[in-house]
Short mmCIF file of C-alpha atoms and ligand atoms in Angstrom, two decimals:
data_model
loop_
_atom_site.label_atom_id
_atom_site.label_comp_id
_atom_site.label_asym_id
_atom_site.label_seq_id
_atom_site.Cartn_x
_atom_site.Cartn_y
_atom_site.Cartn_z
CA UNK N 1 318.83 259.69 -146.18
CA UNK N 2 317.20 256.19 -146.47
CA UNK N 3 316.99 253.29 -144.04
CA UNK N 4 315.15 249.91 -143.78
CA UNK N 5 312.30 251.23 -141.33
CA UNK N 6 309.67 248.56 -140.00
CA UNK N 7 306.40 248.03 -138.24
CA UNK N 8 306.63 245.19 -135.92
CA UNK N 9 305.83 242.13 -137.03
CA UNK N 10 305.15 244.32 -140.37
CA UNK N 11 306.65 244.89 -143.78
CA UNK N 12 310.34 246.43 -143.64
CA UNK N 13 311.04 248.96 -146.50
CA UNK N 14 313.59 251.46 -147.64
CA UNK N 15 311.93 254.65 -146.16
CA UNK N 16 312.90 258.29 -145.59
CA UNK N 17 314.52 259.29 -142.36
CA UNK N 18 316.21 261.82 -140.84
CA UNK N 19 319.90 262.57 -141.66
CA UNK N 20 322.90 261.53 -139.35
CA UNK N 21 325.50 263.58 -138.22
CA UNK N 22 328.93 263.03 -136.69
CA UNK N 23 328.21 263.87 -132.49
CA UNK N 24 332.24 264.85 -130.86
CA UNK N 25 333.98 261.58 -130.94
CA UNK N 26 331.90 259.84 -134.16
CA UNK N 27 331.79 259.80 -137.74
CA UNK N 28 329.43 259.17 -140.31
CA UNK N 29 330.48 256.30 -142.33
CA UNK N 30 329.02 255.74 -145.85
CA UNK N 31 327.47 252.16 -145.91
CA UNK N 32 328.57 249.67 -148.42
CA UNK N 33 327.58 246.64 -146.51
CA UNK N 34 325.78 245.29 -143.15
CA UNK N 35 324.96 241.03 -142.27
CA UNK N 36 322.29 239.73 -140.69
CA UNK N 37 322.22 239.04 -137.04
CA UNK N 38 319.49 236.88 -135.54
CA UNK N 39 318.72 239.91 -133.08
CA UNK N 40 317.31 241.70 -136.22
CA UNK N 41 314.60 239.26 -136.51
CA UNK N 42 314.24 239.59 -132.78
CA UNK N 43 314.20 243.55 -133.14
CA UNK N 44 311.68 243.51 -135.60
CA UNK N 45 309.23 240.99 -133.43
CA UNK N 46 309.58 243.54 -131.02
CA UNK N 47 311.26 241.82 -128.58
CA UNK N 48 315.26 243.38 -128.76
CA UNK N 49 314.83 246.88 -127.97
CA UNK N 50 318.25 248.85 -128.49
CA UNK N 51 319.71 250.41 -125.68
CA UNK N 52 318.60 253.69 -124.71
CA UNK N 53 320.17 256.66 -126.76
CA UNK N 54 321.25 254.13 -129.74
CA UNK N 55 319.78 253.86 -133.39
CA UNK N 56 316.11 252.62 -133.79
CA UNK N 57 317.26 251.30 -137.13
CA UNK N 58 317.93 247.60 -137.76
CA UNK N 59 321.28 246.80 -138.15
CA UNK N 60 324.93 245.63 -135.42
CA UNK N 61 327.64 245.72 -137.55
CA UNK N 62 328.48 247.33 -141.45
CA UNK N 63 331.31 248.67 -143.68
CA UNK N 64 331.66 251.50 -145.62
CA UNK N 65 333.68 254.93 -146.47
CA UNK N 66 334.03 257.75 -143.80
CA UNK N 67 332.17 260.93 -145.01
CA UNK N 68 332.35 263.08 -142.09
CA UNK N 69 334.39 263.87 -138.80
CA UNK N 70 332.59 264.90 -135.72
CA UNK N 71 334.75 267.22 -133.11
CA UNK N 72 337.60 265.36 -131.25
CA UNK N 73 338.29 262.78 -134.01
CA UNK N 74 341.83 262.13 -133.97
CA UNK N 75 343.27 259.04 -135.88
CA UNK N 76 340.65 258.43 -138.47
CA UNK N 77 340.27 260.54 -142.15
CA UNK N 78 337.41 261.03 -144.27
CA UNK N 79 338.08 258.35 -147.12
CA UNK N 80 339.03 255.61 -144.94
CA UNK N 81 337.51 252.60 -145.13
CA UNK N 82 336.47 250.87 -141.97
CA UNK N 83 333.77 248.44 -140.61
CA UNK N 84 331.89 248.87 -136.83
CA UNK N 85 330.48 247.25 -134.23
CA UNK N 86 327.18 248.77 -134.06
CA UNK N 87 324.37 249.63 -131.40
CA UNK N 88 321.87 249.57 -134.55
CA UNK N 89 321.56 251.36 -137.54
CA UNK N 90 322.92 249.02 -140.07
CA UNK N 91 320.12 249.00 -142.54
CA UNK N 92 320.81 252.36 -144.25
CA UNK N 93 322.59 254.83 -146.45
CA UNK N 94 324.80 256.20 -143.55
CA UNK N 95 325.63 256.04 -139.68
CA UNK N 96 326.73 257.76 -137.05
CA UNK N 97 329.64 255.49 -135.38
CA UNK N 98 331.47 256.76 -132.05
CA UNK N 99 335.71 255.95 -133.36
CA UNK N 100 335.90 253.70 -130.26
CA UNK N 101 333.78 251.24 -132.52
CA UNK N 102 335.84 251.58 -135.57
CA UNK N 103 338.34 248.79 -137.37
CA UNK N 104 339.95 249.27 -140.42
CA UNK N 105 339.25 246.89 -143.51
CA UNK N 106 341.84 243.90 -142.75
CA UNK N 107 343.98 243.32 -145.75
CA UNK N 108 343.09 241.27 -147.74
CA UNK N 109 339.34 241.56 -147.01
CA UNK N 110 336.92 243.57 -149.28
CA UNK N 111 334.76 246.35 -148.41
CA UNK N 112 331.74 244.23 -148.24
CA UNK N 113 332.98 241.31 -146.94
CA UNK N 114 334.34 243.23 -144.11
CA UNK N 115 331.02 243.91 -142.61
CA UNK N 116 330.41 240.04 -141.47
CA UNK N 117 333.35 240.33 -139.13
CA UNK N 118 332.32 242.98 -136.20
CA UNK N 119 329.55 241.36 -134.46
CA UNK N 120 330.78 237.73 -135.16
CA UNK N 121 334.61 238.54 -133.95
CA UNK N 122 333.94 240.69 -131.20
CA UNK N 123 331.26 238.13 -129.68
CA UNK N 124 333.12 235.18 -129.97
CA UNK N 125 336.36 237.38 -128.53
CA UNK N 126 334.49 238.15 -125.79
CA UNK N 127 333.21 234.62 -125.37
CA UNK N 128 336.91 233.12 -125.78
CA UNK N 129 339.25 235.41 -124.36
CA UNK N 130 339.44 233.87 -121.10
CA UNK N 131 339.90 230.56 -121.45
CA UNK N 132 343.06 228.95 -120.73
CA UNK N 133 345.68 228.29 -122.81
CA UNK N 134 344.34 224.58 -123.93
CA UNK N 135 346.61 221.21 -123.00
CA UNK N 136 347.58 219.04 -125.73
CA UNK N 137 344.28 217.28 -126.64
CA UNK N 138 341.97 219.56 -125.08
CA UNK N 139 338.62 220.12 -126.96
CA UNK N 140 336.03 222.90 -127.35
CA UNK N 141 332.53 222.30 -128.35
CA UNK N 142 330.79 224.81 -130.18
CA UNK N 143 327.03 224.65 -130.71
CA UNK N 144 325.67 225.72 -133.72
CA UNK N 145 328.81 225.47 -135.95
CA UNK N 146 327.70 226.45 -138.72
CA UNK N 147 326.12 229.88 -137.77
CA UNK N 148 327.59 233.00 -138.16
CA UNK N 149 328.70 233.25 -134.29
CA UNK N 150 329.69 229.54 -135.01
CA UNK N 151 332.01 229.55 -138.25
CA UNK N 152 333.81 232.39 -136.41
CA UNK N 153 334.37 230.17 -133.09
CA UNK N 154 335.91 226.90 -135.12
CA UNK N 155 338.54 229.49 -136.64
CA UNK N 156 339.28 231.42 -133.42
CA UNK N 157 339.36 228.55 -130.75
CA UNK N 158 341.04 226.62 -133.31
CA UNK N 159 343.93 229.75 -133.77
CA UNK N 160 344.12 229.56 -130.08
CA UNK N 161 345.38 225.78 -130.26
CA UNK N 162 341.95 224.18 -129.56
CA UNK N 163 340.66 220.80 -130.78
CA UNK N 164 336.88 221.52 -131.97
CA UNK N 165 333.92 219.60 -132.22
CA UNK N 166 330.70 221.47 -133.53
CA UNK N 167 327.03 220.40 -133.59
CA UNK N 168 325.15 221.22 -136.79
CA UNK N 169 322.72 220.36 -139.57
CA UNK N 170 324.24 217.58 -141.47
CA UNK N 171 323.88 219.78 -144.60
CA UNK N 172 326.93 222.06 -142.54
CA UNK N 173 329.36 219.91 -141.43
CA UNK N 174 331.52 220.19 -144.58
CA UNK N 175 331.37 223.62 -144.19
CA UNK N 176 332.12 223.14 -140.44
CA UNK N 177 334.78 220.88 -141.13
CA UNK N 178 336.48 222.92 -143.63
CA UNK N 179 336.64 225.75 -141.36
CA UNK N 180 339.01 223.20 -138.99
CA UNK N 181 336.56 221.25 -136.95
CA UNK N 182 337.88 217.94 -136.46
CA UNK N 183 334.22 216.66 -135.13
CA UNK N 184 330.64 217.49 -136.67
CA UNK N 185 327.82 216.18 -134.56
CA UNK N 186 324.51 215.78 -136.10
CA UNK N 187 322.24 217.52 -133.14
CA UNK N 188 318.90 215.77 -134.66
CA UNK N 189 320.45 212.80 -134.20
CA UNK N 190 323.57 212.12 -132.41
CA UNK N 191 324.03 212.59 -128.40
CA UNK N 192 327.01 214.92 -127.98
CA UNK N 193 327.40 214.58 -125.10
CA UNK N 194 328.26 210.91 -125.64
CA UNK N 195 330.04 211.96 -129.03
CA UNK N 196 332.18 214.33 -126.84
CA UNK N 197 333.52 212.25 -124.09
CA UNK N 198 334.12 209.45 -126.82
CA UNK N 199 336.73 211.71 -128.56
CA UNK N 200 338.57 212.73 -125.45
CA UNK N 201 338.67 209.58 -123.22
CA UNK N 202 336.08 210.27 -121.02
CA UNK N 203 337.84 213.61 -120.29
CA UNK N 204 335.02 215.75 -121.64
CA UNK N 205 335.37 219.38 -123.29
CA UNK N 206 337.64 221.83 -121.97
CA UNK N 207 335.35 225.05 -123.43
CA UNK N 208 331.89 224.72 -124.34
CA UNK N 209 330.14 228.04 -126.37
CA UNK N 210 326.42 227.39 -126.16
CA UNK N 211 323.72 228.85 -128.12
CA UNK N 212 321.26 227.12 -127.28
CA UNK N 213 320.65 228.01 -123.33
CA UNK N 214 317.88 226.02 -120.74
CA UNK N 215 317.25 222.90 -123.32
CA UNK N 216 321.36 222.03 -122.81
CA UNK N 217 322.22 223.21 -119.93
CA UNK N 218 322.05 219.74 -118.27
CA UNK N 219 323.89 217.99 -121.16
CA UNK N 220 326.72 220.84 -121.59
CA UNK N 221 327.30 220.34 -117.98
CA UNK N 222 327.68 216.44 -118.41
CA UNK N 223 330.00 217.05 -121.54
CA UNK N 224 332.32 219.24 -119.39
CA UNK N 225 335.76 218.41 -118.21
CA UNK N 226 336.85 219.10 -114.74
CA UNK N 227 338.09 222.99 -114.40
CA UNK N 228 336.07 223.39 -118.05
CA UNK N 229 333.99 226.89 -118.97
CA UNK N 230 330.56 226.78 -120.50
CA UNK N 231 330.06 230.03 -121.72
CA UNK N 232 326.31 231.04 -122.90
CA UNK N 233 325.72 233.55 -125.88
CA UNK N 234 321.96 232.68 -126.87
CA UNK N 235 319.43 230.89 -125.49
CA UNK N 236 317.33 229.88 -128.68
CA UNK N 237 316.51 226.94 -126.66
CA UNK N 238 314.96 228.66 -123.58
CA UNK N 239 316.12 230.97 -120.98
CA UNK N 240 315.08 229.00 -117.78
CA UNK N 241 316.65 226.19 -116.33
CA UNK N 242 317.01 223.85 -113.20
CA UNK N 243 320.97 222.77 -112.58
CA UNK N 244 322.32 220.23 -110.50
CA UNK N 245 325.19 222.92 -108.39
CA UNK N 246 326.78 219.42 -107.05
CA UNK N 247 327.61 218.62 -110.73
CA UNK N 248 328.37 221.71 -111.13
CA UNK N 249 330.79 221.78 -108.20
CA UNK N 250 332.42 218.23 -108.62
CA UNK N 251 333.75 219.33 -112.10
CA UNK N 252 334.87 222.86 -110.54
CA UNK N 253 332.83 224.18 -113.57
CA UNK N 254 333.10 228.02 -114.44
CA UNK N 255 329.59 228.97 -115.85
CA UNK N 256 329.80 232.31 -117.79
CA UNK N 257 326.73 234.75 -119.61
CA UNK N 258 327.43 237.47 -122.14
CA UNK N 259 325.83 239.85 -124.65
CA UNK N 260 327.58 242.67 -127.07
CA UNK N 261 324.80 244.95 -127.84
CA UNK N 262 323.86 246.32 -123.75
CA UNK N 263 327.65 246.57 -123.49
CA UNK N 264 327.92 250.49 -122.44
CA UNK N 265 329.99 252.41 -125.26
CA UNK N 266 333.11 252.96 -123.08
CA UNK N 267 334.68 252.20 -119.92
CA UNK N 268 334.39 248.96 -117.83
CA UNK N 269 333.58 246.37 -120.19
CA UNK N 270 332.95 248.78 -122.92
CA UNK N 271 332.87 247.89 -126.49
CA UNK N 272 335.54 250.57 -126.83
CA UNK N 273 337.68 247.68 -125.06
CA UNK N 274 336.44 244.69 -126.94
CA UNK N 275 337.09 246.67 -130.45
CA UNK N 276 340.52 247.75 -129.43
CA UNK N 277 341.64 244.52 -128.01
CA UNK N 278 340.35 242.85 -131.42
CA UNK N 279 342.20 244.73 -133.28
CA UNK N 280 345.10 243.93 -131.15
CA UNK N 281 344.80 239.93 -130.97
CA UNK N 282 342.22 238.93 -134.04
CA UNK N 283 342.72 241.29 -136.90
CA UNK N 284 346.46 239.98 -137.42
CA UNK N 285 344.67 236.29 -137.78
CA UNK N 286 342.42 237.72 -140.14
CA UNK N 287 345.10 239.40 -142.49
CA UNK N 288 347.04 236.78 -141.96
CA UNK N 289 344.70 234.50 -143.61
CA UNK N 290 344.10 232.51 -140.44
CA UNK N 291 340.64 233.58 -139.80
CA UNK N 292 338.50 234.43 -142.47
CA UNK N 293 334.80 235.75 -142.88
CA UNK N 294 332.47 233.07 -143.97
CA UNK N 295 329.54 234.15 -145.82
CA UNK N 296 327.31 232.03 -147.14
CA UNK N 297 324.82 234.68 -149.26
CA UNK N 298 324.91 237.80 -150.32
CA UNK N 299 321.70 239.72 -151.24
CA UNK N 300 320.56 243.66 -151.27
CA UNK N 301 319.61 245.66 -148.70
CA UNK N 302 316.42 246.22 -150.09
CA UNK N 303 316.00 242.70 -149.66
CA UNK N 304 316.56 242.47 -146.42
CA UNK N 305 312.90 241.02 -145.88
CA UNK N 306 313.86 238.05 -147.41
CA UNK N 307 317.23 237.72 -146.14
CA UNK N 308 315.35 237.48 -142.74
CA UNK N 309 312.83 234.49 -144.09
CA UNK N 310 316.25 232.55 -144.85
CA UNK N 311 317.93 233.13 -141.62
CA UNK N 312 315.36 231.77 -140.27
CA UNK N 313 314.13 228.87 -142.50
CA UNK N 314 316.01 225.34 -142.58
CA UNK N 315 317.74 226.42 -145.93
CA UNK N 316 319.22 228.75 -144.10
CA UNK N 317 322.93 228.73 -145.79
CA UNK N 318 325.94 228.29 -143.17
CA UNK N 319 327.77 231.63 -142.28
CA UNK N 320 327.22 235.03 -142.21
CA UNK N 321 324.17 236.65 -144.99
CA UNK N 322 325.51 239.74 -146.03
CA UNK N 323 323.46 242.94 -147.08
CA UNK N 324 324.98 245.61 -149.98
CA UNK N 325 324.01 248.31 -151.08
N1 NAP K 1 325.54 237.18 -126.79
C1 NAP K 1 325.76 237.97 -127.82
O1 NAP K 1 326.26 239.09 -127.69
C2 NAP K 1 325.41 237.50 -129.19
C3 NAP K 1 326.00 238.11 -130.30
C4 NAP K 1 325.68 237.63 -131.55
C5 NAP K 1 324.79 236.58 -131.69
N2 NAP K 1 324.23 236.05 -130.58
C6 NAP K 1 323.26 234.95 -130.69
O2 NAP K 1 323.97 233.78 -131.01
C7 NAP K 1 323.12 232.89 -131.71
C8 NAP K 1 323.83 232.44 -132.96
O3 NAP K 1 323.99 233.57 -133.81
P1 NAP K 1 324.35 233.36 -135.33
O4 NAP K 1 324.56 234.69 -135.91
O5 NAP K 1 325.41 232.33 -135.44
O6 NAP K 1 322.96 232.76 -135.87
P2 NAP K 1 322.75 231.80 -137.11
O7 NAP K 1 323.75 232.15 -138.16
O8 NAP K 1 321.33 231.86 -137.45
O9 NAP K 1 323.11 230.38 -136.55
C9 NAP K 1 322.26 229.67 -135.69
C10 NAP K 1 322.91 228.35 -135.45
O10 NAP K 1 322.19 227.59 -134.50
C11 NAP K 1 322.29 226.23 -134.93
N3 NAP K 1 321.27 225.45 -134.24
C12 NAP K 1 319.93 225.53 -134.32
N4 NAP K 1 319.34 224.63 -133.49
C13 NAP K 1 320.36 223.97 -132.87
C14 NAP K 1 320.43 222.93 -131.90
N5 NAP K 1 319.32 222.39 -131.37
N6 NAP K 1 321.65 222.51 -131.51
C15 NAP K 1 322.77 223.04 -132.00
N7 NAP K 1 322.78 224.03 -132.91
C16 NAP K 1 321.59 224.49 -133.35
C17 NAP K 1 322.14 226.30 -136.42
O11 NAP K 1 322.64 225.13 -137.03
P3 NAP K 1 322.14 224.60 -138.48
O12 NAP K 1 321.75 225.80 -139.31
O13 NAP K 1 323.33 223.89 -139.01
O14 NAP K 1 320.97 223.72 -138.18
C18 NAP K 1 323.03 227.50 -136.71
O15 NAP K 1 324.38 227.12 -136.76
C19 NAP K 1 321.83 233.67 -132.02
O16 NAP K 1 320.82 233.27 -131.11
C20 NAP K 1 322.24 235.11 -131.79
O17 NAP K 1 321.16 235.92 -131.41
C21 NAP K 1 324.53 236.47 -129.33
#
């Protein structure tokens, strides 16, 4: 079969490599689609090693047809068509997917389009699902609205009953608003921190989901509320960071850390747990119409060289880039 294959910090082309097969418990889904993740980029800089025992290839999430059935498979056919959270191995004709990281096509979603949801739904799930039940008036911030991780957020926190306020480039805050965002803040300009406890009386934000890491740390902490969670996914702003822990302690603030991909494959905090309780609370939004994925281009595999260059340039488009076949 064929996969993207890459030298780091080198050319990435489709390439010969050796066939999957369906291991007891997996199958071997057909690939239709995969999306861009900014870990790709890191992957291929040779700086976000998979975990041990996973795919080399580039690649967290896709959709596609199930061709084969390893032992043990109960529940799933050849024909189906499903998307997965993925380890790697994204970029190419075919992968090997343990059924624990399987969801079926939501209604209403195509085959394609279905492969932008896995890595953005299960994150942000992850990110989310302990938060309280918000108050009337009580606002989330999310950081980097417009992102793939972002556009998710606004719909989910906003499902859950949340007021939300993103920070963005200007040239996303329609998009941002569109998706249900009552507040876009301009982060080259505008203090949100001030922007945020203007729009809730001083009160501050109830959930923050930061991206950016070190260079906000200090300023999420001041946008808090009391009893408020500021929950770090990235740290594209720096991993290292000196806190005040009185601040910290007057506003009885929870500070929480996660990542998908080093999740183990099953048991305690498994991504066997975060697919199945997905498909539990977020797929229904999703067929329902409620949350949708939001892709903003759509280019071929075979491109995905230059799908990377606009992730990461300042056209970058708002939402997920998807990558068919
Ligand atoms: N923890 C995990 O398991 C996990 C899972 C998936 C992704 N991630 C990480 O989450 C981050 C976001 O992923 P993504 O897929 O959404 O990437 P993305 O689509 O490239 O989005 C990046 C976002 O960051 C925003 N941004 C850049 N500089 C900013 C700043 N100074 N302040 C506020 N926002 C800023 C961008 O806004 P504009 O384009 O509008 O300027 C854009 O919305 C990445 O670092 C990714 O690696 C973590």
């Amino acid at each position: 079969m064929k996969a993207m294959q890459f030298e780091v910090d080198g050319p990435i082309e489709w390439a010969e490599v050796p066939d999957v097969s369906a291991a007891p418990g997996e199958v071997v889904v057909e690939i239709a689609a995969t999306a861009v993740n900014r870990a790709d980029l890191l992957q291929r800089a040779g700086g976000y090693a998979p975990p041990a025992g996973e795919s080399e290839v580039l690649g967290l999430e896709c959709s596609g047809t199930i061709v084969e059935l390893g032992e043990d498979v109960t529940g799933w056919s050849v024909g189906d068509e499903v998307c997965a959270l993925l380890a790697g191995g994204g970029y190419a004709e075919r992968a090997g997917v343990p059924t624990t990281q399987l969801l079926p096509v939501p209604a209403g979603v195509s085959l394609a389009e279905a492969a932008a949801l896995p890595e953005a739904v299960c994150t942000v799930w992850t990110a989310i699902r302990e938060l309280p039940l918000p108050e009337p008036g009580d606002l989330a911030l999310v950081h980097g609205g417009s992102g793939g991780i972002g556009t998710m957020a606004i719909q989910m926190l906003r499902a859950r009953g949340y007021r939300v306020a993103v920070t963005a480039s200007a040239r996303n805050h329609a998009l941002c608003l569109s998706l249900g965002a009552e507040l876009a803040i301009d982060y080259r300009t505008d203090d949100f921190v001030e922007v945020v406890l203007g729009a809730t009386d001083g009160h501050g934000a109830t959930a923050i989901l930061d991206v950016i890491g070190a260079d906000y740390l200090d300023r999420n902490v001041q946008a808090l509320a009391p009893d408020g969670t500021l929950t770090v996914i990235a740290v594209q702003g720096g991993t290292q960071a000196e806190v005040d822990l009185r601040a910290l302690m007057r506003r009885r603030v929870t500070l929480r850390a996660m990542t998908l991909r080093a999740r183990p494959r099953t048991g305690r905090g498994s991504k066997a747990t975060v697919i199945e309780q997905v498909r539990e609370h977020i797929w229904p939004l999703i067929e329902s119409g409620e949350v949708r994925p939001v892709i903003g281009a759509t280019m071929p595999l075979t491109d995905a060289d230059a799908a990377h260059g606009l992730m990461g340039s300042p056209q970058a488009p708002g939402g997920k880039i998807l990558l068919v076949r």
